[in-house]
Amino acid sequence: MENNGLSDENDVVFRDVILLALTGFISMVILLIPFVNPPTEEESSSTPPGNVIVELFWDNKRDVDIDLWVQAPDDIPVGYSNKGGLFFNLT
C-alpha cells in the first residue's frame, strides 16, 4: 500500500509541473504575440498612380541646347536644377 501512495504523490507532482510549464508557455506566447508583426505606420504621401514620360525632340541640324521643365498640378517644377518631384523625376 505504501508504494501505491508514493505513486499517487508522484503523479500529482508530475501533473503540477506539467501544468505550470504549460501555463508559463501559454503566458509567454500571449505576451509575445503583439510583437511578432508590429503594425506599420501609414505613409502620409501616396504613390503616384502611374508613370509619366515626357520627351522633347528638335531638329538635329540645329546646334542648340534645350532644357525641359515640367510641372504637374499641385507639384513643384522639375528640370535641370530640381531633378525630382512627386510626379516627375529626371533620374
GROMACS .gro file of N, CA and C in nm:
model
  273
    1MET      N    1   0.079  -0.119   0.000
    1MET     CA    2   0.000   0.000   0.000
    1MET      C    3   0.084   0.126   0.000
    2GLU      N    4   0.199   0.119   0.062
    2GLU     CA    5   0.283   0.238   0.068
    2GLU      C    6   0.330   0.277  -0.072
    3ASN      N    7   0.360   0.180  -0.153
    3ASN     CA    8   0.408   0.208  -0.287
    3ASN      C    9   0.300   0.276  -0.370
    4ASN      N   10   0.176   0.240  -0.353
    4ASN     CA   11   0.065   0.300  -0.425
    4ASN      C   12   0.049   0.446  -0.386
    5GLY      N   13   0.065   0.480  -0.260
    5GLY     CA   14   0.055   0.619  -0.213
    5GLY      C   15   0.167   0.704  -0.269
    6LEU      N   16   0.287   0.648  -0.280
    6LEU     CA   17   0.401   0.720  -0.336
    6LEU      C   18   0.379   0.748  -0.484
    7SER      N   19   0.319   0.654  -0.554
    7SER     CA   20   0.290   0.671  -0.696
    7SER      C   21   0.189   0.781  -0.717
    8ASP      N   22   0.087   0.789  -0.631
    8ASP     CA   23  -0.013   0.895  -0.642
    8ASP      C   24   0.050   1.032  -0.618
    9GLU      N   25   0.141   1.041  -0.521
    9GLU     CA   26   0.208   1.169  -0.495
    9GLU      C   27   0.295   1.210  -0.613
   10ASN      N   28   0.362   1.114  -0.674
   10ASN     CA   29   0.445   1.144  -0.792
   10ASN      C   30   0.360   1.190  -0.909
   11ASP      N   31   0.244   1.128  -0.927
   11ASP     CA   32   0.154   1.169  -1.034
   11ASP      C   33   0.106   1.312  -1.014
   12VAL      N   34   0.073   1.348  -0.891
   12VAL     CA   35   0.025   1.484  -0.861
   12VAL      C   36   0.137   1.585  -0.888
   13VAL      N   37   0.257   1.555  -0.843
   13VAL     CA   38   0.371   1.645  -0.866
   13VAL      C   39   0.399   1.658  -1.016
   14PHE      N   40   0.394   1.546  -1.088
   14PHE     CA   41   0.419   1.549  -1.232
   14PHE      C   42   0.315   1.635  -1.303
   15ARG      N   43   0.186   1.617  -1.268
   15ARG     CA   44   0.080   1.698  -1.329
   15ARG      C   45   0.096   1.846  -1.296
   16ASP      N   46   0.134   1.876  -1.172
   16ASP     CA   47   0.153   2.015  -1.132
   16ASP      C   48   0.267   2.080  -1.212
   17VAL      N   49   0.377   2.009  -1.228
   17VAL     CA   50   0.491   2.063  -1.302
   17VAL      C   51   0.455   2.082  -1.449
   18ILE      N   52   0.387   1.985  -1.508
   18ILE     CA   53   0.348   1.995  -1.648
   18ILE      C   54   0.250   2.111  -1.668
   19LEU      N   55   0.150   2.124  -1.583
   19LEU     CA   56   0.054   2.234  -1.595
   19LEU      C   57   0.121   2.369  -1.572
   20LEU      N   58   0.214   2.377  -1.479
   20LEU     CA   59   0.285   2.501  -1.454
   20LEU      C   60   0.370   2.540  -1.576
   21ALA      N   61   0.438   2.444  -1.635
   21ALA     CA   62   0.518   2.472  -1.755
   21ALA      C   63   0.429   2.512  -1.872
   22LEU      N   64   0.316   2.444  -1.889
   22LEU     CA   65   0.223   2.477  -1.996
   22LEU      C   66   0.164   2.616  -1.976
   23THR      N   67   0.128   2.649  -1.853
   23THR     CA   68   0.075   2.782  -1.824
   23THR      C   69   0.179   2.890  -1.852
   24GLY      N   70   0.304   2.865  -1.814
   24GLY     CA   71   0.411   2.960  -1.844
   24GLY      C   72   0.433   2.978  -1.993
   25PHE      N   73   0.430   2.869  -2.068
   25PHE     CA   74   0.448   2.876  -2.213
   25PHE      C   75   0.334   2.954  -2.278
   26ILE      N   76   0.211   2.925  -2.239
   26ILE     CA   77   0.096   2.995  -2.296
   26ILE      C   78   0.101   3.144  -2.260
   27SER      N   79   0.142   3.175  -2.138
   27SER     CA   80   0.154   3.316  -2.097
   27SER      C   81   0.258   3.388  -2.181
   28MET      N   82   0.372   3.325  -2.206
   28MET     CA   83   0.476   3.387  -2.288
   28MET      C   84   0.428   3.408  -2.431
   29VAL      N   85   0.356   3.311  -2.487
   29VAL     CA   86   0.304   3.326  -2.622
   29VAL      C   87   0.206   3.442  -2.629
   30ILE      N   88   0.117   3.451  -2.531
   30ILE     CA   89   0.019   3.560  -2.530
   30ILE      C   90   0.088   3.695  -2.517
   31LEU      N   91   0.193   3.703  -2.437
   31LEU     CA   92   0.264   3.829  -2.420
   31LEU      C   93   0.346   3.867  -2.543
   32LEU      N   94   0.394   3.769  -2.620
   32LEU     CA   95   0.479   3.798  -2.735
   32LEU      C   96   0.404   3.815  -2.866
   33ILE      N   97   0.278   3.776  -2.873
   33ILE     CA   98   0.202   3.785  -2.998
   33ILE      C   99   0.197   3.928  -3.053
   34PRO      N  100   0.175   4.033  -2.973
   34PRO     CA  101   0.171   4.168  -3.031
   34PRO      C  102   0.303   4.213  -3.094
   35PHE      N  103   0.415   4.154  -3.054
   35PHE     CA  104   0.545   4.197  -3.104
   35PHE      C  105   0.592   4.116  -3.225
   36VAL      N  106   0.521   4.014  -3.265
   36VAL     CA  107   0.563   3.930  -3.376
   36VAL      C  108   0.558   4.010  -3.507
   37ASN      N  109   0.448   4.075  -3.535
   37ASN     CA  110   0.433   4.154  -3.656
   37ASN      C  111   0.374   4.289  -3.618
   38PRO      N  112   0.459   4.385  -3.576
   38PRO     CA  113   0.405   4.513  -3.531
   38PRO      C  114   0.337   4.586  -3.646
   39PRO      N  115   0.230   4.658  -3.620
   39PRO     CA  116   0.161   4.731  -3.726
   39PRO      C  117   0.251   4.842  -3.781
   40THR      N  118   0.250   4.859  -3.911
   40THR     CA  119   0.331   4.962  -3.974
   40THR      C  120   0.253   5.092  -3.982
   41GLU      N  121   0.326   5.202  -3.971
   41GLU     CA  122   0.262   5.331  -3.983
   41GLU      C  123   0.238   5.361  -4.130
   42GLU      N  124   0.122   5.419  -4.159
   42GLU     CA  125   0.090   5.453  -4.297
   42GLU      C  126   0.167   5.578  -4.337
   43GLU      N  127   0.213   5.580  -4.460
   43GLU     CA  128   0.286   5.696  -4.509
   43GLU      C  129   0.187   5.807  -4.540
   44SER      N  130   0.230   5.929  -4.514
   44SER     CA  131   0.142   6.043  -4.538
   44SER      C  132   0.129   6.073  -4.687
   45SER      N  133   0.233   6.047  -4.765
   45SER     CA  134   0.226   6.071  -4.908
   45SER      C  135   0.192   5.942  -4.980
   46SER      N  136   0.113   5.953  -5.082
   46SER     CA  137   0.074   5.834  -5.157
   46SER      C  138   0.161   5.821  -5.282
   47THR      N  139   0.172   5.701  -5.332
   47THR     CA  140   0.248   5.674  -5.452
   47THR      C  141   0.166   5.719  -5.573
   48PRO      N  142   0.228   5.785  -5.668
   48PRO     CA  143   0.154   5.827  -5.788
   48PRO      C  144   0.094   5.706  -5.859
   49PRO      N  145  -0.018   5.725  -5.926
   49PRO     CA  146  -0.090   5.611  -5.984
   49PRO      C  147  -0.025   5.550  -6.108
   50GLY      N  148   0.075   5.612  -6.167
   50GLY     CA  149   0.135   5.553  -6.287
   50GLY      C  150   0.264   5.623  -6.325
   51ASN      N  151   0.316   5.589  -6.441
   51ASN     CA  152   0.439   5.650  -6.491
   51ASN      C  153   0.404   5.752  -6.598
   52VAL      N  154   0.475   5.865  -6.596
   52VAL     CA  155   0.457   5.969  -6.697
   52VAL      C  156   0.592   5.989  -6.764
   53ILE      N  157   0.593   5.984  -6.896
   53ILE     CA  158   0.716   6.006  -6.972
   53ILE      C  159   0.694   6.126  -7.062
   54VAL      N  160   0.785   6.223  -7.052
   54VAL     CA  161   0.780   6.342  -7.137
   54VAL      C  162   0.908   6.345  -7.218
   55GLU      N  163   0.895   6.356  -7.351
   55GLU     CA  164   1.011   6.362  -7.439
   55GLU      C  165   1.007   6.491  -7.519
   56LEU      N  166   1.124   6.544  -7.548
   56LEU     CA  167   1.136   6.666  -7.627
   56LEU      C  168   1.229   6.638  -7.744
   57PHE      N  169   1.182   6.664  -7.866
   57PHE     CA  170   1.263   6.643  -7.986
   57PHE      C  171   1.277   6.776  -8.059
   58TRP      N  172   1.391   6.795  -8.121
   58TRP     CA  173   1.412   6.912  -8.206
   58TRP      C  174   1.498   6.872  -8.324
   59ASP      N  175   1.509   6.961  -8.417
   59ASP     CA  176   1.580   6.935  -8.541
   59ASP      C  177   1.728   6.908  -8.513
   60ASN      N  178   1.782   6.799  -8.566
   60ASN     CA  179   1.922   6.762  -8.545
   60ASN      C  180   2.019   6.859  -8.613
   61LYS      N  181   1.972   6.935  -8.711
   61LYS     CA  182   2.059   7.027  -8.783
   61LYS      C  183   2.094   7.150  -8.698
   62ARG      N  184   2.016   7.177  -8.598
   62ARG     CA  185   2.041   7.293  -8.512
   62ARG      C  186   2.135   7.254  -8.399
   63ASP      N  187   2.233   7.336  -8.375
   63ASP     CA  188   2.329   7.313  -8.267
   63ASP      C  189   2.285   7.394  -8.145
   64VAL      N  190   2.181   7.346  -8.077
   64VAL     CA  191   2.127   7.418  -7.962
   64VAL      C  192   2.109   7.321  -7.846
   65ASP      N  193   2.100   7.379  -7.729
   65ASP     CA  194   2.073   7.301  -7.607
   65ASP      C  195   1.940   7.348  -7.551
   66ILE      N  196   1.849   7.257  -7.531
   66ILE     CA  197   1.716   7.292  -7.481
   66ILE      C  198   1.696   7.222  -7.347
   67ASP      N  199   1.655   7.298  -7.247
   67ASP     CA  200   1.624   7.242  -7.115
   67ASP      C  201   1.473   7.218  -7.106
   68LEU      N  202   1.436   7.099  -7.064
   68LEU     CA  203   1.295   7.064  -7.049
   68LEU      C  204   1.256   7.081  -6.903
   69TRP      N  205   1.153   7.161  -6.881
   69TRP     CA  206   1.098   7.179  -6.746
   69TRP      C  207   0.952   7.135  -6.751
   70VAL      N  208   0.911   7.055  -6.655
   70VAL     CA  209   0.772   7.008  -6.647
   70VAL      C  210   0.719   7.034  -6.507
   71GLN      N  211   0.587   7.052  -6.499
   71GLN     CA  212   0.524   7.073  -6.368
   71GLN      C  213   0.386   7.009  -6.370
   72ALA      N  214   0.363   6.920  -6.277
   72ALA     CA  215   0.232   6.857  -6.261
   72ALA      C  216   0.144   6.948  -6.175
   73PRO      N  217   0.013   6.933  -6.183
   73PRO     CA  218  -0.074   7.013  -6.096
   73PRO      C  219  -0.042   6.989  -5.949
   74ASP      N  220  -0.036   7.094  -5.873
   74ASP     CA  221  -0.007   7.089  -5.729
   74ASP      C  222   0.128   7.026  -5.700
   75ASP      N  223   0.227   7.046  -5.787
   75ASP     CA  224   0.361   6.992  -5.766
   75ASP      C  225   0.462   7.099  -5.802
   76ILE      N  226   0.587   7.077  -5.767
   76ILE     CA  227   0.692   7.174  -5.796
   76ILE      C  228   0.746   7.151  -5.937
   77PRO      N  229   0.801   7.255  -6.002
   77PRO     CA  230   0.861   7.236  -6.134
   77PRO      C  231   0.984   7.146  -6.126
   78VAL      N  232   1.000   7.062  -6.226
   78VAL     CA  233   1.113   6.969  -6.231
   78VAL      C  234   1.193   6.999  -6.356
   79GLY      N  235   1.324   7.016  -6.339
   79GLY     CA  236   1.412   7.047  -6.452
   79GLY      C  237   1.556   7.026  -6.413
   80TYR      N  238   1.644   7.111  -6.470
   80TYR     CA  239   1.788   7.094  -6.452
   80TYR      C  240   1.831   7.106  -6.306
   81SER      N  241   1.787   7.211  -6.237
   81SER     CA  242   1.834   7.234  -6.100
   81SER      C  243   1.749   7.162  -5.995
   82ASN      N  244   1.631   7.119  -6.030
   82ASN     CA  245   1.544   7.045  -5.938
   82ASN      C  246   1.506   6.915  -6.007
   83LYS      N  247   1.575   6.807  -5.975
   83LYS     CA  248   1.563   6.684  -6.053
   83LYS      C  249   1.448   6.592  -6.013
   84GLY      N  250   1.368   6.626  -5.913
   84GLY     CA  251   1.262   6.534  -5.875
   84GLY      C  252   1.146   6.604  -5.808
   85GLY      N  253   1.028   6.552  -5.832
   85GLY     CA  254   0.906   6.597  -5.767
   85GLY      C  255   0.821   6.476  -5.735
   86LEU      N  256   0.694   6.500  -5.707
   86LEU     CA  257   0.604   6.390  -5.673
   86LEU      C  258   0.569   6.308  -5.797
   87PHE      N  259   0.544   6.375  -5.910
   87PHE     CA  260   0.500   6.304  -6.030
   87PHE      C  261   0.611   6.287  -6.134
   88PHE      N  262   0.704   6.382  -6.141
   88PHE     CA  263   0.811   6.377  -6.240
   88PHE      C  264   0.945   6.357  -6.171
   89ASN      N  265   1.036   6.286  -6.240
   89ASN     CA  266   1.168   6.261  -6.185
   89ASN      C  267   1.265   6.247  -6.302
   90LEU      N  268   1.376   6.321  -6.297
   90LEU     CA  269   1.473   6.316  -6.407
   90LEU      C  270   1.577   6.206  -6.392
   91THR      N  271   1.584   6.143  -6.277
   91THR     CA  272   1.686   6.040  -6.258
   91THR      C  273   1.632   5.901  -6.278
   0.00000   0.00000   0.00000
